[in-house]
Amino acid sequence: MKNVKSEALDSLSNLVALLVKDKALKKIVLSKPDASDEIKSVISPKLIANEYNLQIETFSKDNKAYHRNIKENFEKEIRLVFDNYSQINVISTVGECQFMRSKNGKETLIGDKKIKAKLSNGSFETVSENDNNKQKNYILSGNEDFLKKLGISDESGRIRDKMQAKFRQINKFVEHIESILDKLPKDNVNIYDLCCGKSYLSFAVYHYFKNVLKMNVQMICVDLKSDVIEYCSNVANRLGFDEMQFVCGDIIKYDMKLKPHLVISLHACDIATDIVLNKASENGADVILSTPCCHHELNHTINCEALSFVTKHSMLRQKMCDALTDSLRLLKLESEGYKVDALELIDPEDTPKNIMLRAIKKHNVSKDKLNELKEQYKNIKNFLLGNNA
Ligand SMILES: C[S@@+](CC[C@H](N)C(=O)[O-])C[C@H]1O[C@@H](n2cnc3c(N)ncnc32)[C@H](O)[C@@H]1O
């Protein structure tokens, strides 16, 4: 990067540092780049592992986006980035300002004085970094070693194009875990990922507890496929993720030796999700987070005259059976003493398998209430399967 002498850019980077200090910066859009392979860059505040960062997202002409995060020396670092663009728009809660450099090198900066005056006046809104985190979850940034080893990001921390959806999925899943942390022990947490497959999620969750939250964690990941279990064990060894264990086997037969505080599962196929939920509940898991996969069982077995006006349309039959299956799963967990919710995992455009079933163990639930729910569950199943006669 070059270092161009420019009073206007010095003044602008100083203004950005003040906006950062006062948490009043919304974003900076940098256009008309010097580099011919770039389109633009956008800089915005992000909260990463609870630290204020500025994230620079650079868009290139080959449709790729590169990220870099800055967490200190904002004025100096930003000044270096500014050198490479001829138009810079700074948007803040206090107002907007614009820098422009014409072809013959003439520089103009407008709006900066008004912003400085308002900042020194002291009455302005601040930006919550969480506002940005609502759009994207930045618990994981892409730079983590495990993401590189698993091939989710490249050496520079850029998320590989074909892994973007998976990255958003695991990030969002970890965000759901963040929201139930108060339901788990403060330290020494036992976590199971049942039907872990390639274990992208398990690595992310382990990293989150061990490296971000600095907690002791035992993570046990189970799957039928011996090759993926072997591969994941090797990756865990290379990463030094010593408290991760990979077990090859059928989850139905798996004996949970450690008390499960948290059971997670992402896209366990068809009835494998039911096995996960049963196993977790039978072993008294404190929290269960499960995003089901495809459902087939009810679609094949439903036998309900009252619903034949739906079941005769195959697409609607499948959609109804999906909703009924997940609702029955939640009702069953509720009857076993859990507070249950159906949440959205991620943007529905990313995947149709997008429902997160969340169950949190309740204390002091009356036996009568549980029996009533068990009866309701049995009656609905009988109604759907035509066992009423
Ligand atoms: C669609 S993959 C999802 C893998 C991973 N959770 C993910 O989201 O990338 C489903 C996984 O469930 C595993 N599986 C299915 N039934 C199982 C069972 N009864 N016991 C253990 N693993 C099972 C499969 O081997 C497969 O790896």
mmCIF file of C-alpha atoms and ligand atoms in Angstrom, residues 166 169 193 195-200 222-225 249-252 266-269 272 275 293, ligand 1:
data_model
loop_
_atom_site.group_PDB
_atom_site.id
_atom_site.type_symbol
_atom_site.label_atom_id
_atom_site.label_comp_id
_atom_site.label_asym_id
_atom_site.label_seq_id
_atom_site.Cartn_x
_atom_site.Cartn_y
_atom_site.Cartn_z
ATOM 1 C CA LYS A 166 -22.195 -23.767 5.672
ATOM 2 C CA GLN A 169 -25.185 -22.053 9.204
ATOM 3 C CA ASP A 193 -22.949 -33.641 18.599
ATOM 4 C CA CYS A 195 -24.813 -37.437 13.699
ATOM 5 C CA CYS A 196 -21.866 -35.068 13.442
ATOM 6 C CA GLY A 197 -20.831 -35.995 9.867
ATOM 7 C CA LYS A 198 -17.826 -33.891 8.859
ATOM 8 C CA SER A 199 -18.239 -32.033 12.172
ATOM 9 C CA TYR A 200 -17.931 -28.454 10.941
ATOM 10 C CA VAL A 222 -20.853 -39.536 17.073
ATOM 11 C CA ASP A 223 -21.508 -40.708 13.515
ATOM 12 C CA LEU A 224 -21.955 -43.944 11.609
ATOM 13 C CA LYS A 225 -19.310 -43.163 8.989
ATOM 14 C CA GLY A 249 -21.260 -45.931 15.806
ATOM 15 C CA ASP A 250 -25.024 -45.913 15.657
ATOM 16 C CA ILE A 251 -26.406 -43.259 18.008
ATOM 17 C CA ILE A 252 -29.306 -45.539 18.952
ATOM 18 C CA LEU A 266 -27.492 -30.532 12.513
ATOM 19 C CA HIS A 267 -29.410 -32.226 9.717
ATOM 20 C CA ALA A 268 -29.594 -35.740 11.141
ATOM 21 C CA CYS A 269 -31.511 -37.501 8.380
ATOM 22 C CA ALA A 272 -32.147 -40.011 13.070
ATOM 23 C CA ILE A 275 -33.249 -40.858 17.847
ATOM 24 C CA CYS A 293 -33.181 -32.834 7.940
HETATM 25 C C1 LIG B 1 -26.799 -34.925 6.414
HETATM 26 S S1 LIG B 1 -25.471 -35.497 7.365
HETATM 27 C C2 LIG B 1 -25.201 -34.139 8.437
HETATM 28 C C3 LIG B 1 -23.826 -34.132 9.022
HETATM 29 C C4 LIG B 1 -23.453 -32.923 9.866
HETATM 30 N N1 LIG B 1 -24.207 -32.841 11.097
HETATM 31 C C5 LIG B 1 -23.573 -31.643 9.076
HETATM 32 O O1 LIG B 1 -24.531 -30.897 9.274
HETATM 33 O O2 LIG B 1 -22.717 -31.400 8.229
HETATM 34 C C6 LIG B 1 -26.231 -36.704 8.399
HETATM 35 C C7 LIG B 1 -25.261 -37.564 9.163
HETATM 36 O O3 LIG B 1 -25.993 -38.390 10.057
HETATM 37 C C8 LIG B 1 -25.309 -39.622 10.176
HETATM 38 N N2 LIG B 1 -26.261 -40.622 10.717
HETATM 39 C C9 LIG B 1 -27.482 -40.953 10.246
HETATM 40 N N3 LIG B 1 -28.066 -41.884 11.041
HETATM 41 C C10 LIG B 1 -27.177 -42.138 12.040
HETATM 42 C C11 LIG B 1 -27.198 -42.992 13.177
HETATM 43 N N4 LIG B 1 -28.256 -43.779 13.431
HETATM 44 N N5 LIG B 1 -26.140 -42.997 14.008
HETATM 45 C C12 LIG B 1 -25.074 -42.204 13.751
HETATM 46 N N6 LIG B 1 -24.998 -41.368 12.691
HETATM 47 C C13 LIG B 1 -26.039 -41.353 11.849
HETATM 48 C C14 LIG B 1 -24.855 -39.901 8.767
HETATM 49 O O4 LIG B 1 -23.786 -40.814 8.740
HETATM 50 C C15 LIG B 1 -24.447 -38.497 8.281
HETATM 51 O O5 LIG B 1 -23.082 -38.270 8.474
#
